[in-house]
Every structure is written in C-alpha cells, then in structure tokens.
Coordinates of C-alpha atoms and ligand atoms in Angstrom, one line a residue:
M1416 CA -45.2 88.7 60.0
I1417 CA -46.9 85.6 61.4
P1418 CA -47.6 82.8 58.9
A1419 CA -51.2 82.3 58.0
L1420 CA -50.8 78.7 59.3
M1421 CA -50.4 79.2 63.0
P1422 CA -46.8 78.4 63.9
T1423 CA -47.4 75.7 66.5
Y1424 CA -44.9 73.3 64.9
N1425 CA -41.3 73.5 63.7
R1426 CA -41.9 71.9 60.3
A1427 CA -39.4 70.3 58.1
D1428 CA -39.3 72.0 54.7
L1429 CA -40.9 69.0 52.9
A1430 CA -44.3 68.9 51.3
F1431 CA -45.6 65.4 50.3
E1432 CA -47.8 65.1 47.3
R1433 CA -48.5 61.4 47.2
G1434 CA -47.7 58.1 48.9
E1435 CA -47.8 54.4 48.2
G1436 CA -47.2 51.8 50.8
A1437 CA -44.2 52.7 52.9
Y1438 CA -43.0 55.4 50.4
V1439 CA -44.0 59.1 50.0
W1440 CA -43.0 61.6 47.3
T1441 CA -42.5 65.3 47.7
D1442 CA -44.1 67.8 45.3
D1443 CA -40.6 68.1 43.7
G1444 CA -40.4 64.4 43.1
R1445 CA -38.1 63.2 45.9
R1446 CA -38.9 59.7 47.3
F1447 CA -38.8 59.0 51.0
L1448 CA -39.2 55.7 52.9
D1449 CA -41.7 56.6 55.7
F1450 CA -40.7 55.1 59.0
G1451 CA -42.6 57.7 60.9
S1452 CA -46.0 56.9 59.6
G1453 CA -47.3 60.4 60.5
I1454 CA -46.4 59.7 64.1
A1455 CA -47.4 56.0 64.3
T1456 CA -50.7 56.7 62.6
T1457 CA -50.7 55.5 58.9
S1458 CA -50.8 51.9 60.1
L1459 CA -51.5 50.5 56.6
G1460 CA -49.0 52.8 54.8
H1461 CA -50.1 55.3 52.2
A1462 CA -52.9 54.9 49.7
H1463 CA -53.7 51.4 50.9
P1464 CA -56.2 50.2 48.1
H1465 CA -58.7 48.7 50.5
L1466 CA -58.7 51.8 52.8
V1467 CA -58.9 54.2 49.9
K1468 CA -61.7 52.4 48.2
T1469 CA -63.7 52.1 51.4
I1470 CA -63.4 55.8 52.2
A1471 CA -64.2 56.9 48.7
E1472 CA -67.3 54.7 48.5
Q1473 CA -68.5 55.9 51.8
A1474 CA -67.8 59.5 51.1
A1475 CA -70.0 59.2 48.0
K1476 CA -72.9 57.8 50.0
V1477 CA -73.0 59.7 53.3
M1478 CA -70.2 61.3 55.2
H1479 CA -71.9 62.7 58.4
V1480 CA -75.2 62.4 60.0
S1481 CA -74.5 63.1 63.7
N1482 CA -75.1 60.9 66.7
L1483 CA -78.8 61.7 66.7
Y1484 CA -79.2 58.7 64.4
R1485 CA -78.0 55.2 64.2
V1486 CA -74.7 54.8 62.5
P1487 CA -74.4 51.2 61.2
Q1488 CA -70.7 51.6 60.4
A1489 CA -70.0 52.6 64.1
E1490 CA -72.2 49.7 65.4
K1491 CA -70.2 47.3 63.3
L1492 CA -66.8 48.7 64.3
A1493 CA -67.7 48.7 68.0
A1494 CA -68.9 45.1 67.8
R1495 CA -65.6 44.1 66.2
H1496 CA -63.6 46.0 68.8
V1497 CA -65.6 44.3 71.5
A1498 CA -65.0 40.9 70.0
A1499 CA -61.3 41.5 69.7
S1500 CA -60.6 43.0 73.1
F1501 CA -61.4 43.1 76.8
A1502 CA -64.1 45.7 76.2
D1503 CA -67.8 45.4 76.4
S1504 CA -68.6 48.8 74.8
V1505 CA -66.9 51.5 72.8
F1506 CA -67.3 55.2 72.4
F1507 CA -65.9 56.7 69.2
C1508 CA -64.3 60.2 68.9
N1509 CA -61.8 62.0 66.8
S1510 CA -58.4 62.1 68.4
G1511 CA -56.2 60.7 71.1
A1512 CA -56.7 63.6 73.4
E1513 CA -60.4 63.4 73.0
A1514 CA -60.3 59.6 73.8
N1515 CA -58.3 60.3 76.9
E1516 CA -60.7 63.0 78.0
G1517 CA -63.5 60.5 77.6
M1518 CA -61.5 57.9 79.5
I1519 CA -60.8 60.2 82.4
K1520 CA -64.4 61.2 82.6
A1521 CA -65.5 57.6 82.5
V1522 CA -63.2 56.8 85.4
R1523 CA -64.5 59.7 87.5
K1524 CA -68.2 58.9 86.6
Y1525 CA -67.7 55.3 87.7
H1526 CA -66.8 56.2 91.2
A1527 CA -69.4 59.0 91.4
E1528 CA -72.1 56.6 90.4
N1529 CA -70.9 54.1 92.9
G1530 CA -71.3 56.7 95.7
H1531 CA -67.7 58.0 95.8
P1532 CA -67.6 61.4 94.1
E1533 CA -64.6 62.2 96.2
K1534 CA -62.6 59.6 94.2
F1535 CA -61.6 61.6 91.1
R1536 CA -57.8 61.6 91.1
M1537 CA -55.6 59.7 88.7
I1538 CA -52.1 58.4 89.3
C1539 CA -50.1 59.2 86.2
F1540 CA -46.4 58.8 85.3
E1541 CA -43.4 61.0 84.8
G1542 CA -42.6 61.1 81.1
A1543 CA -46.2 60.5 80.1
F1544 CA -47.9 62.0 77.1
H1545 CA -51.7 62.0 77.0
G1546 CA -52.6 65.0 74.8
R1547 CA -52.9 68.8 74.5
T1548 CA -56.4 69.5 75.9
L1549 CA -56.5 71.1 79.4
A1550 CA -57.2 67.8 81.2
T1551 CA -54.9 65.6 79.2
L1552 CA -52.1 68.2 79.6
A1553 CA -52.6 68.0 83.4
A1554 CA -52.4 64.2 83.0
T1555 CA -49.2 64.6 80.9
G1556 CA -47.8 66.8 83.7
N1557 CA -45.0 68.2 81.6
E1558 CA -44.1 71.7 83.0
K1559 CA -43.0 72.8 79.6
Y1560 CA -46.4 72.1 78.0
L1561 CA -48.4 73.4 80.9
A1562 CA -46.6 76.8 81.2
G1563 CA -48.8 79.8 80.4
F1564 CA -52.1 78.0 80.4
G1565 CA -53.3 78.8 83.9
P1566 CA -53.7 76.4 86.8
P1567 CA -53.6 72.8 85.6
V1568 CA -56.8 70.8 85.8
D1569 CA -56.8 69.2 89.3
G1570 CA -56.8 65.5 89.8
F1571 CA -53.6 64.1 88.5
D1572 CA -50.7 62.8 90.7
H1573 CA -47.4 61.9 89.0
V1574 CA -45.0 59.2 90.1
P1575 CA -41.8 57.9 88.5
F1576 CA -42.5 55.4 85.6
G1577 CA -42.0 51.9 86.8
N1578 CA -41.8 52.6 90.5
M1579 CA -44.4 50.4 92.3
N1580 CA -43.5 51.8 95.8
A1581 CA -44.2 55.3 94.6
V1582 CA -47.6 54.1 93.1
R1583 CA -48.6 52.6 96.4
D1584 CA -47.5 55.7 98.4
A1585 CA -49.6 57.9 96.0
I1586 CA -52.9 56.1 96.6
T1587 CA -55.3 58.1 98.8
P1588 CA -59.0 57.9 99.5
A1589 CA -59.4 60.3 96.5
T1590 CA -57.6 58.0 94.0
A1591 CA -59.9 56.8 91.3
G1592 CA -57.6 55.1 88.9
I1593 CA -54.1 54.6 87.4
M1594 CA -53.5 55.9 83.9
I1595 CA -50.5 54.7 81.9
E1596 CA -49.1 54.1 78.4
P1597 CA -47.8 50.5 78.2
I1598 CA -45.0 52.0 76.2
Q1599 CA -44.4 55.8 76.6
G1600 CA -44.3 57.1 73.1
E1601 CA -43.6 60.8 73.1
G1602 CA -41.7 60.3 76.4
G1603 CA -39.0 58.3 74.6
V1604 CA -40.4 55.0 73.4
R1605 CA -40.0 53.6 77.0
P1606 CA -41.8 50.3 77.6
A1607 CA -43.2 49.6 81.0
D1608 CA -41.9 46.5 82.5
L1609 CA -44.5 43.7 81.9
R1610 CA -44.2 42.8 85.6
F1611 CA -44.9 46.4 86.5
L1612 CA -48.1 46.4 84.4
K1613 CA -49.2 43.2 86.2
E1614 CA -48.5 44.8 89.5
L1615 CA -50.6 47.8 88.5
R1616 CA -53.5 45.5 87.7
A1617 CA -53.1 43.9 91.1
V1618 CA -53.0 47.1 93.0
C1619 CA -56.0 48.4 91.2
D1620 CA -57.9 45.3 92.2
E1621 CA -56.7 45.6 95.8
F1622 CA -57.8 49.2 96.2
G1623 CA -60.9 49.3 93.9
L1624 CA -59.2 51.5 91.4
L1625 CA -59.7 51.5 87.6
L1626 CA -56.8 50.7 85.4
A1627 CA -56.9 53.1 82.5
L1628 CA -54.5 52.4 79.6
D1629 CA -53.6 55.0 77.0
E1630 CA -53.0 52.8 73.9
V1631 CA -53.3 55.7 71.5
Q1632 CA -49.9 55.1 70.1
T1633 CA -49.3 51.4 71.1
G1634 CA -52.5 49.9 69.9
M1635 CA -53.9 48.5 66.7
G1636 CA -51.0 46.1 66.1
R1637 CA -48.1 48.5 66.6
S1638 CA -46.5 46.3 69.3
G1639 CA -47.0 43.1 67.3
K1640 CA -50.2 42.2 69.2
L1641 CA -53.5 44.0 68.7
W1642 CA -53.1 45.8 72.0
A1643 CA -49.7 46.2 73.8
H1644 CA -51.2 45.2 77.2
E1645 CA -51.7 41.7 75.8
W1646 CA -47.9 41.2 76.2
A1647 CA -48.4 41.5 80.0
G1648 CA -51.3 39.1 80.1
I1649 CA -53.5 41.8 81.8
E1650 CA -56.7 43.6 80.9
P1651 CA -57.5 47.2 81.7
D1652 CA -60.9 48.5 82.8
V1653 CA -60.9 51.2 80.3
M1654 CA -58.6 52.1 77.4
S1655 CA -58.1 54.9 74.9
S1656 CA -57.1 54.4 71.3
A1657 CA -56.5 56.6 68.3
K1658 CA -53.6 57.1 65.8
G1659 CA -53.4 53.7 64.0
I1660 CA -57.0 52.7 64.3
G1661 CA -58.1 55.0 61.4
G1662 CA -55.1 54.3 59.3
G1663 CA -54.6 58.1 58.8
F1664 CA -58.3 59.1 59.0
P1665 CA -59.0 60.8 62.3
L1666 CA -60.6 58.3 64.7
G1667 CA -60.4 57.9 68.4
A1668 CA -62.0 55.4 70.8
V1669 CA -62.7 54.7 74.4
L1670 CA -63.0 51.0 75.0
A1671 CA -64.5 50.0 78.4
R1672 CA -65.8 47.2 80.5
E1673 CA -69.5 47.2 81.1
K1674 CA -69.2 48.3 84.7
V1675 CA -67.5 51.5 83.5
A1676 CA -69.4 52.1 80.2
K1677 CA -72.9 51.7 81.7
H1678 CA -72.6 55.0 83.5
L1679 CA -72.1 57.0 80.3
K1680 CA -75.7 57.4 79.6
P1681 CA -77.3 59.8 77.1
G1682 CA -76.3 63.3 78.0
T1683 CA -73.2 62.4 80.0
H1684 CA -70.7 62.6 77.2
G1685 CA -70.8 63.3 73.5
T1686 CA -69.2 64.5 70.3
T1687 CA -70.6 65.9 67.0
Y1688 CA -68.2 64.3 64.6
G1689 CA -67.2 61.2 66.6
G1690 CA -68.1 57.8 65.3
G1691 CA -69.4 59.1 61.9
P1692 CA -69.9 56.9 58.9
L1693 CA -66.7 58.0 57.2
A1694 CA -64.4 57.6 60.1
C1695 CA -65.9 54.3 61.1
S1696 CA -65.7 52.9 57.6
A1697 CA -62.0 53.7 57.7
G1698 CA -61.8 52.0 61.1
N1699 CA -63.5 48.9 59.7
A1700 CA -61.2 48.8 56.7
V1701 CA -58.1 49.0 59.0
L1702 CA -59.6 46.1 61.0
D1703 CA -60.2 44.1 57.8
V1704 CA -56.5 44.2 57.2
V1705 CA -55.1 44.0 60.8
L1706 CA -57.3 41.1 61.9
A1707 CA -56.8 39.1 58.7
D1708 CA -55.2 35.7 59.3
G1709 CA -51.5 35.9 59.8
F1710 CA -51.2 39.7 59.6
L1711 CA -50.2 40.3 63.2
A1712 CA -47.9 37.3 63.1
Q1713 CA -46.1 39.0 60.2
V1714 CA -45.9 42.3 62.1
D1715 CA -44.3 40.5 64.9
R1716 CA -41.8 38.8 62.6
V1717 CA -40.8 41.9 60.7
A1718 CA -40.6 43.8 64.0
R1719 CA -38.1 41.2 65.4
Y1720 CA -36.1 41.6 62.2
L1721 CA -36.1 45.4 62.6
W1722 CA -35.2 45.1 66.2
K1723 CA -32.2 42.8 65.5
G1724 CA -31.0 45.2 62.9
M1725 CA -31.4 48.2 65.1
E1726 CA -29.4 46.5 67.9
A1727 CA -26.6 45.6 65.5
L1728 CA -26.6 49.2 64.3
A1729 CA -26.4 50.6 67.8
A1730 CA -23.5 48.3 68.5
R1731 CA -21.7 49.4 65.4
H1732 CA -22.1 53.1 66.3
P1733 CA -21.4 53.3 70.0
H1734 CA -20.4 57.0 69.7
V1735 CA -23.8 57.9 68.4
A1736 CA -26.2 55.4 69.9
E1737 CA -26.6 54.0 73.4
G1738 CA -29.1 51.3 72.7
V1739 CA -32.6 50.3 71.5
Q1740 CA -35.8 50.4 73.4
G1741 CA -39.5 50.0 72.7
A1742 CA -41.6 47.1 71.4
G1743 CA -42.8 45.7 68.1
L1744 CA -42.8 48.4 65.3
L1745 CA -42.3 51.2 67.9
V1746 CA -38.6 51.3 68.2
G1747 CA -36.5 54.0 69.8
L1748 CA -32.8 54.5 69.1
K1749 CA -31.5 56.1 72.3
L1750 CA -28.8 58.6 71.2
R1751 CA -25.7 59.7 73.1
P1752 CA -25.9 63.2 74.6
E1753 CA -23.4 64.5 72.0
V1754 CA -25.8 63.7 69.1
S1755 CA -29.3 65.2 69.3
N1756 CA -32.3 63.4 68.0
G1757 CA -33.2 66.5 65.8
E1758 CA -29.8 66.2 64.1
M1759 CA -30.3 62.5 63.6
Q1760 CA -33.7 62.9 62.2
A1761 CA -32.4 65.5 59.7
A1762 CA -29.5 63.2 58.8
C1763 CA -32.0 60.4 58.1
V1764 CA -34.1 62.8 55.9
A1765 CA -30.9 63.5 53.9
E1766 CA -30.6 59.7 53.4
G1767 CA -34.2 59.5 52.2
L1768 CA -35.8 58.2 55.5
L1769 CA -38.5 59.7 57.6
T1770 CA -38.5 59.1 61.4
V1771 CA -39.8 61.0 64.4
A1772 CA -38.0 62.4 67.4
A1773 CA -39.2 61.4 70.9
G1774 CA -38.3 62.5 74.4
M1775 CA -35.1 61.5 76.2
N1776 CA -33.1 62.2 73.0
V1777 CA -34.6 59.2 71.2
L1778 CA -35.1 58.7 67.5
R1779 CA -38.4 57.0 67.0
V1780 CA -38.8 54.5 64.3
A1781 CA -42.5 53.6 63.6
P1782 CA -43.0 52.2 60.1
P1783 CA -46.3 51.2 58.7
L1784 CA -47.4 47.7 59.8
I1785 CA -47.3 46.5 56.1
I1786 CA -43.5 46.9 55.7
T1787 CA -41.3 44.2 54.3
E1788 CA -37.9 43.0 55.5
A1789 CA -36.4 44.5 52.3
Q1790 CA -37.8 47.9 53.3
V1791 CA -36.4 47.3 56.8
D1792 CA -33.0 46.7 55.2
E1793 CA -33.3 49.9 53.3
A1794 CA -34.1 51.9 56.4
L1795 CA -31.3 50.3 58.4
A1796 CA -28.8 51.2 55.7
A1797 CA -30.1 54.8 55.7
I1798 CA -29.8 55.1 59.5
D1799 CA -26.4 53.5 59.3
R1800 CA -25.2 56.2 56.9
A1801 CA -26.7 58.9 59.1
C1802 CA -24.9 57.5 62.1
T1803 CA -21.6 57.5 60.2
K1804 CA -22.1 61.1 59.3
L1805 CA -22.9 62.1 62.8
T1806 CA -20.1 60.2 64.5
P1807 CA -18.4 62.9 66.5
A1808 CA -15.1 63.9 64.7
K1809 CA -13.0 63.8 67.8
S1810 CA -14.2 60.4 68.9
P1811 CA -11.4 58.0 69.8
A1812 CA -12.8 55.3 67.5
L1813 CA -12.1 57.6 64.5
A1814 CA -8.7 58.8 65.8
K1815 CA -7.2 55.4 65.8
Ligands
PLP188 C1 -50.5 61.1 70.3 C2 -50.9 60.6 71.6 C3 -52.0 61.3 72.3 C4 -52.7 62.4 71.7 O1 -53.4 62.1 70.5 P1 -53.9 63.3 69.6 O2 -54.6 62.6 68.5 O3 -52.7 64.1 69.1 O4 -54.8 64.1 70.4 C5 -52.3 60.8 73.5 N1 -51.7 59.7 74.1 C6 -50.7 59.1 73.5 C7 -50.0 58.0 74.1 C8 -50.2 59.6 72.2 O5 -49.2 59.0 71.6

C-alpha cells in the first residue's frame, strides 16, 4: 500500500527532533554532526538564537498579508541585497525552482521588450540542476528527470560544462542568455573554471546575451564569499538564490540589474506567498549574521581548513577517494567507482555524520557556515573511519 506521504524520496530511517548549531538529535536521542545542512540550506545551523527569535517575534505579529500591500521586511531585505550585490532590484519567492522560473522569464521578457521576442533560448550546461518545475527541468536537461513528463519546455540548449567553443557554437539569433551554476551542486560539486566564467561574461557582452547565474546553492556565503561569482571577478545580469538565504525558512530570490528588472511590471510575474513578512524576517536575520564584520572571513578560513583535511583524507584513502572538488564550504569527495556515494553516506551516518550524495559519485559535504575547526576535525575523523570501513577488501594496499 502506498505511504500516506508520497514516496518521491528514498528517505533514511532517521527522524530528527531538535538541533543546536551543527548538531541534530533523533527522536530516540542519537546525536549527529550535520554536514549536510538540509542540502546546503540551514546556513546558520540549527536553532540559531537570532533567527529563532526573529521568526517567533514576527510570527506573533503578522505572518502573511500578500503582495497587495507593502511589506516593510521585504523592502528592507531587498535594499540590503541590492547594497551587497550587483543587483538593482530583487523579486522574492519561495524556492530555488521558483527563483529560476522567475529568472528565465526575466531573461525572455528583456529581449521581448527590446523588440526581440524571437530571442528566448537559454544555453545551459550538461550536469546542471535548476529545479523540478517543467521549465527548470528542461533547463536541467537530465533525461532521467524529464522522462514521463511530456515534451520538455522548449528553449534550452545544452553544451558541455566548461567548453567555450561549444558555447560559441550554440549561439544563434534565438539565444537570449546563458544560465549556469558557478559550482554545479547536484551535478557533483563541480566548480566552473573562473576563467570560463569570465569568458561567459565576455561572450554575453559580445552577443548581447544576458548572463543568468543560478546561485541557489552556492550563494549566501557558502563559497566563502557572499556570492560565488565574486571569485571570478564578474557580475551577472540576473541571478537566482534560495537555499541558504532563509537559513532553513523557505525563501527564494531573483536579483537583477535594472535593465532586466524594469520590464517585470505589475501583472507580468507574481507569487502569493513570496516575499512575505515571515520569510523576509528570516532573510534579514540571516543577513545580520552573514554580513557581520569578519563572518565571511571566518567562513573562508574554516573552509580552507576543511579543504586541507579533505585532501589529506583523500590521499590517505586512495582506494576509496579520487580527490576533492568544490569551493568554500561546498566540498565534494569524489569516490572511486567501486565505492558508491550512497554507501559512503550510509557509512558516515553510522559514524554520526550527516552528508549529502551528489552526482558523479560524489559525497557532498556542506556544513553550516557557523562551524568551528573542532567540528571539522570531528567530521574528518568520522569520514576517515567510514573510508576505512569501505576500503575494498581485495585492495592491494590491504593485501600487503
Ligand atoms: C536546489 C537547487 C535548485 C532547486 O531549488 P528548490 O528549492 O529545490 O526548488 C535549483 N538550482 C540549484 C543550483 C539548486 O542547488
């Protein structure tokens, strides 16, 4: 018989009752170090006092009013995002997929309003993940996810990740923009070359295309800078964000330059829940922490510490791991084909550590931004034990 909760996920048999900082406890009292952060989402860890207090106070005042009225919390959050980024204007929504839908619509509208409605196609990349709605699935382009859902939404052309010649070859008079994750998250924690990102910016300028970055997973400090594209020294024309920006409260955003945003006039795009008082209060509380003096510098420091430890760990376990990839606190341990990321994830759970699997047989390590070096040590020790357990028995290293 089908479970009452629709079985769209293979869930681990763990139910968490409470959390504090980087730790969570199951309902039967077991403690786990959370280096998955609910898929790179609980950026401040669990039960962060400032976030909890802000949400509780706002919930007791007013939770939802709709966008028929002014929402001061959203106005404040938008102004802060504008001050801290390339953007001139921000649209708030509820999820990453919804942010990407808004971003894709914004790109299409820009060209239509500039007299080129024929320019509606986006160049996207193999290995991408942009969400599960019909358009973002088409942008994702993964056959496995598209199967059974009818003809994919038209307007997305895929080229190999990092291949500039393929990008140039894919540009046609119908091309509207280029959509890319600075680090492919679900696709295997694969960072784009910084030079490649620079070249994408240049080709967009050359052909009048919009550069649309999906920073749903990489944004809000995860890379050690507020936005991952800052590492490349470039600015997009439009960007989507979600996951970490609400610290666990559902919140998405489309950040855009004025030339793009100005065409999204009343009636062109909308959302009932998006940008409500509660979600935007959460967003402001997250920003209070992330933009505080020295916070991102500390994220960068602890990320480099984690990175060094992961590289040493990979070197110690050559029969399990091939190497380390990613950026900041989004680190992928690339596993050898003999060891599946599912097995590794389960082995980490047995050692009291939560992680997330990613594509290309990668174990994704995405701790909350508030972790300490001591907690990194604890996680590294757990992964080390998991690697030892999973070392193939027949391996020459063990035979000798
Ligand atoms: C998670 C993710 C999405 C989808 O976000 P949802 O909130 O699940 O809709 C889109 N793009 C990227 C890069 C993501 O990591």
